[in-house]
mmCIF file of C-alpha atoms in Angstrom:
data_model
loop_
_atom_site.group_PDB
_atom_site.id
_atom_site.type_symbol
_atom_site.label_atom_id
_atom_site.label_comp_id
_atom_site.label_asym_id
_atom_site.label_seq_id
_atom_site.Cartn_x
_atom_site.Cartn_y
_atom_site.Cartn_z
ATOM 1 C CA UNK A 1243 -45.466 -29.575 -29.480
ATOM 2 C CA UNK A 1244 -41.834 -29.574 -30.576
ATOM 3 C CA UNK A 1245 -41.171 -27.921 -33.898
ATOM 4 C CA UNK A 1246 -37.694 -29.383 -34.518
ATOM 5 C CA UNK A 1247 -36.853 -29.142 -38.251
ATOM 6 C CA UNK A 1248 -40.282 -27.602 -38.968
ATOM 7 C CA UNK A 1249 -39.062 -24.361 -37.383
ATOM 8 C CA UNK A 1250 -36.847 -23.743 -40.404
ATOM 9 C CA UNK A 1251 -39.859 -24.027 -42.773
ATOM 10 C CA UNK A 1252 -42.412 -22.342 -40.499
ATOM 11 C CA UNK A 1253 -42.276 -18.976 -42.274
ATOM 12 C CA UNK A 1254 -42.936 -20.600 -45.657
ATOM 13 C CA UNK A 1255 -45.966 -22.489 -44.342
ATOM 14 C CA UNK A 1256 -47.240 -19.461 -42.441
ATOM 15 C CA UNK A 1257 -46.924 -17.308 -45.562
ATOM 16 C CA UNK A 1258 -50.557 -16.192 -45.520
ATOM 17 C CA UNK A 1259 -50.135 -14.547 -42.121
ATOM 18 C CA UNK A 1260 -50.527 -10.785 -42.430
ATOM 19 C CA UNK A 1261 -47.683 -9.689 -40.144
ATOM 20 C CA UNK A 1262 -48.009 -6.066 -41.275
ATOM 21 C CA UNK A 1263 -51.661 -5.927 -40.140
ATOM 22 C CA UNK A 1264 -50.839 -7.756 -36.902
ATOM 23 C CA UNK A 1265 -47.942 -5.383 -36.235
ATOM 24 C CA UNK A 1266 -50.123 -2.314 -36.917
ATOM 25 C CA UNK A 1267 -52.802 -3.591 -34.518
ATOM 26 C CA UNK A 1268 -50.331 -4.465 -31.757
ATOM 27 C CA UNK A 1269 -48.491 -1.129 -32.095
ATOM 28 C CA UNK A 1270 -51.794 0.781 -31.971
ATOM 29 C CA UNK A 1271 -52.869 -1.073 -28.800
ATOM 30 C CA UNK A 1272 -49.496 -0.554 -27.121
ATOM 31 C CA UNK A 1273 -49.588 3.172 -27.900
ATOM 32 C CA UNK A 1274 -53.202 3.386 -26.685
ATOM 33 C CA UNK A 1275 -51.854 2.151 -23.336
ATOM 34 C CA UNK A 1276 -49.049 4.740 -23.363
ATOM 35 C CA UNK A 1277 -46.317 2.265 -24.317
ATOM 36 C CA UNK A 1278 -44.296 3.939 -27.068
ATOM 37 C CA UNK A 1279 -40.920 2.421 -26.202
ATOM 38 C CA UNK A 1280 -39.224 0.263 -23.586
ATOM 39 C CA UNK A 1281 -38.848 -3.460 -23.170
ATOM 40 C CA UNK A 1282 -41.529 -5.842 -24.434
ATOM 41 C CA UNK A 1283 -41.697 -9.625 -24.324
ATOM 42 C CA UNK A 1284 -43.038 -11.586 -27.294
ATOM 43 C CA UNK A 1285 -44.381 -14.742 -25.662
ATOM 44 C CA UNK A 1286 -44.363 -17.602 -28.155
ATOM 45 C CA UNK A 1287 -42.306 -15.512 -30.575
ATOM 46 C CA UNK A 1288 -41.828 -18.367 -33.028
ATOM 47 C CA UNK A 1289 -39.422 -17.301 -35.742
ATOM 48 C CA UNK A 1290 -39.467 -13.689 -34.578
ATOM 49 C CA UNK A 1291 -41.248 -11.856 -37.410
ATOM 50 C CA UNK A 1292 -43.328 -9.690 -35.041
ATOM 51 C CA UNK A 1293 -40.431 -9.479 -32.583
ATOM 52 C CA UNK A 1294 -38.174 -7.952 -35.229
ATOM 53 C CA UNK A 1295 -40.875 -5.555 -36.467
ATOM 54 C CA UNK A 1296 -41.355 -4.222 -32.937
ATOM 55 C CA UNK A 1297 -37.573 -3.979 -32.520
ATOM 56 C CA UNK A 1298 -37.388 -1.855 -35.666
ATOM 57 C CA UNK A 1299 -40.154 0.352 -34.210
ATOM 58 C CA UNK A 1300 -37.885 1.158 -31.266
ATOM 59 C CA UNK A 1301 -38.977 -1.373 -28.634
ATOM 60 C CA UNK A 1302 -36.369 -3.462 -26.828
ATOM 61 C CA UNK A 1303 -37.664 -6.975 -27.388
ATOM 62 C CA UNK A 1304 -37.362 -10.226 -25.480
ATOM 63 C CA UNK A 1305 -38.317 -13.196 -27.638
ATOM 64 C CA UNK A 1306 -39.603 -16.135 -25.603
ATOM 65 C CA UNK A 1307 -40.555 -19.507 -27.074
ATOM 66 C CA UNK A 1308 -40.700 -23.070 -25.803
ATOM 67 C CA UNK A 1309 -39.098 -24.320 -29.022
ATOM 68 C CA UNK A 1310 -35.322 -24.000 -29.042
ATOM 69 C CA UNK A 1311 -35.440 -24.502 -32.804
ATOM 70 C CA UNK A 1312 -37.742 -21.478 -33.238
ATOM 71 C CA UNK A 1313 -35.356 -19.388 -31.136
ATOM 72 C CA UNK A 1314 -32.467 -20.533 -33.339
ATOM 73 C CA UNK A 1315 -34.353 -19.157 -36.345
ATOM 74 C CA UNK A 1316 -34.846 -15.841 -34.517
ATOM 75 C CA UNK A 1317 -31.132 -15.783 -33.713
ATOM 76 C CA UNK A 1318 -30.355 -16.341 -37.388
ATOM 77 C CA UNK A 1319 -32.630 -13.416 -38.317
ATOM 78 C CA UNK A 1320 -31.248 -10.956 -35.787
ATOM 79 C CA UNK A 1321 -27.755 -11.118 -34.338
ATOM 80 C CA UNK A 1322 -28.617 -9.267 -31.167
ATOM 81 C CA UNK A 1323 -32.009 -8.490 -29.618
ATOM 82 C CA UNK A 1324 -30.738 -6.571 -26.560
ATOM 83 C CA UNK A 1325 -32.387 -8.701 -23.864
ATOM 84 C CA UNK A 1326 -32.330 -7.198 -20.387
ATOM 85 C CA UNK A 1327 -34.344 -5.586 -17.592
ATOM 86 C CA UNK A 1328 -38.055 -5.423 -16.854
ATOM 87 C CA UNK A 1329 -40.789 -5.157 -19.454
ATOM 88 C CA UNK A 1330 -43.354 -2.452 -20.232
ATOM 89 C CA UNK A 1331 -45.598 -4.912 -22.003
ATOM 90 C CA UNK A 1332 -45.859 -8.345 -23.520
ATOM 91 C CA UNK A 1333 -47.478 -9.684 -26.672
ATOM 92 C CA UNK A 1334 -48.439 -13.249 -27.530
ATOM 93 C CA UNK A 1335 -49.966 -13.969 -30.926
ATOM 94 C CA UNK A 1336 -51.022 -16.881 -33.126
ATOM 95 C CA UNK A 1337 -52.924 -18.577 -30.263
ATOM 96 C CA UNK A 1338 -49.804 -19.368 -28.208
ATOM 97 C CA UNK A 1339 -51.826 -19.128 -25.002
ATOM 98 C CA UNK A 1340 -54.042 -21.995 -26.211
ATOM 99 C CA UNK A 1341 -50.977 -24.243 -25.900
ATOM 100 C CA UNK A 1342 -50.016 -23.260 -22.347
ATOM 101 C CA UNK A 1343 -51.275 -25.776 -19.758
ATOM 102 C CA UNK A 1344 -51.303 -23.330 -16.820
ATOM 103 C CA UNK A 1345 -52.615 -20.058 -18.205
ATOM 104 C CA UNK A 1346 -52.939 -18.389 -14.785
ATOM 105 C CA UNK A 1347 -49.268 -19.092 -14.040
ATOM 106 C CA UNK A 1348 -48.160 -17.810 -17.473
ATOM 107 C CA UNK A 1349 -50.062 -14.546 -17.003
ATOM 108 C CA UNK A 1350 -48.735 -14.168 -13.450
ATOM 109 C CA UNK A 1351 -45.163 -14.749 -14.659
ATOM 110 C CA UNK A 1352 -45.542 -12.118 -17.369
ATOM 111 C CA UNK A 1353 -46.947 -9.723 -14.756
ATOM 112 C CA UNK A 1354 -44.056 -10.441 -12.392
ATOM 113 C CA UNK A 1355 -41.608 -8.865 -14.862
ATOM 114 C CA UNK A 1356 -43.927 -6.059 -15.947
ATOM 115 C CA UNK A 1357 -43.654 -2.448 -14.883
ATOM 116 C CA UNK A 1358 -46.663 -0.832 -13.217
ATOM 117 C CA UNK A 1359 -49.192 0.125 -15.880
ATOM 118 C CA UNK A 1360 -47.836 -2.426 -18.359
ATOM 119 C CA UNK A 1361 -50.075 -4.329 -20.734
ATOM 120 C CA UNK A 1362 -50.333 -7.959 -21.871
ATOM 121 C CA UNK A 1363 -51.859 -8.401 -25.347
ATOM 122 C CA UNK A 1364 -52.715 -11.913 -26.504
ATOM 123 C CA UNK A 1365 -55.105 -13.827 -28.717
ATOM 124 C CA UNK A 1366 -56.684 -17.238 -28.302
ATOM 125 C CA UNK A 1367 -58.618 -19.665 -30.447
ATOM 126 C CA UNK A 1368 -62.283 -19.892 -29.511
ATOM 127 C CA UNK A 1369 -64.236 -23.082 -28.777
ATOM 128 C CA UNK A 1370 -65.923 -22.564 -32.175
ATOM 129 C CA UNK A 1371 -62.554 -22.719 -33.960
ATOM 130 C CA UNK A 1372 -61.510 -25.803 -31.998
ATOM 131 C CA UNK A 1373 -64.752 -27.608 -32.816
ATOM 132 C CA UNK A 1374 -65.531 -26.427 -36.344
ATOM 133 C CA UNK A 1375 -62.305 -25.268 -37.980
ATOM 134 C CA UNK A 1376 -59.567 -27.419 -36.447
ATOM 135 C CA UNK A 1377 -61.778 -30.291 -35.256
ATOM 136 C CA UNK A 1378 -60.925 -33.555 -36.983
ATOM 137 C CA UNK A 1379 -59.349 -31.847 -39.968
ATOM 138 C CA UNK A 1380 -56.075 -32.505 -41.733
ATOM 139 C CA UNK A 1381 -54.257 -29.648 -43.457
ATOM 140 C CA UNK A 1382 -51.583 -30.302 -46.055
ATOM 141 C CA UNK A 1383 -49.096 -27.612 -47.077
ATOM 142 C CA UNK A 1384 -46.734 -28.106 -49.970
ATOM 143 C CA UNK A 1385 -43.819 -25.885 -50.860
ATOM 144 C CA UNK A 1386 -40.941 -26.334 -53.268
ATOM 145 C CA UNK A 1387 -38.511 -27.750 -50.682
ATOM 146 C CA UNK A 1388 -40.854 -29.386 -48.179
ATOM 147 C CA UNK A 1389 -44.346 -30.542 -47.366
ATOM 148 C CA UNK A 1390 -46.251 -30.649 -44.118
ATOM 149 C CA UNK A 1391 -49.271 -32.586 -42.877
ATOM 150 C CA UNK A 1392 -51.033 -30.964 -39.904
ATOM 151 C CA UNK A 1393 -53.557 -33.267 -38.163
ATOM 152 C CA UNK A 1394 -56.054 -32.216 -35.498
ATOM 153 C CA UNK A 1395 -58.123 -34.296 -33.111
ATOM 154 C CA UNK A 1396 -60.814 -32.543 -31.070
ATOM 155 C CA UNK A 1397 -61.872 -34.078 -27.744
ATOM 156 C CA UNK A 1398 -65.291 -32.764 -26.747
ATOM 157 C CA UNK A 1399 -64.931 -34.227 -23.235
ATOM 158 C CA UNK A 1400 -62.005 -31.995 -22.227
ATOM 159 C CA UNK A 1401 -62.439 -29.374 -24.995
ATOM 160 C CA UNK A 1402 -58.883 -29.867 -26.247
ATOM 161 C CA UNK A 1403 -57.315 -30.229 -29.659
ATOM 162 C CA UNK A 1404 -54.388 -32.565 -30.132
ATOM 163 C CA UNK A 1405 -52.152 -31.475 -32.989
ATOM 164 C CA UNK A 1406 -49.536 -33.530 -34.791
ATOM 165 C CA UNK A 1407 -47.244 -32.217 -37.492
ATOM 166 C CA UNK A 1408 -45.348 -34.385 -39.979
#
């Protein structure tokens, strides 16, 4: 899915996301694995909210996203992210891995750049969410400057959700 202009309104429409709670959970898990600093990759970083929070906590972050528009928003938010070297860990939130066609390859690629003992933290939508929450539903978001219609189509045969955003 290409976000195009939607990338510039993504934060407004994702306003209910509790980034502070997500950040606290991710930081706790990283520290539980002995990762208190170093380079991390945020896979599917979107507009970089979590990326910047982890940067402020002392991690050297690499923001990775398929959408060039999302990366432009990150660039607007932070002039320099200090991208270099290998990574101690990687995070991927907001069900990014559900949108990757070759999950094994994505995990292997993250591991290729990871130091020994590194950790990959990610979340995924469950079949229940695909069937019963997203399913055949349409979500409409309205803000002062823009509106968005998010349509979902669930295919039981291949257990996939097709998403369109207008």
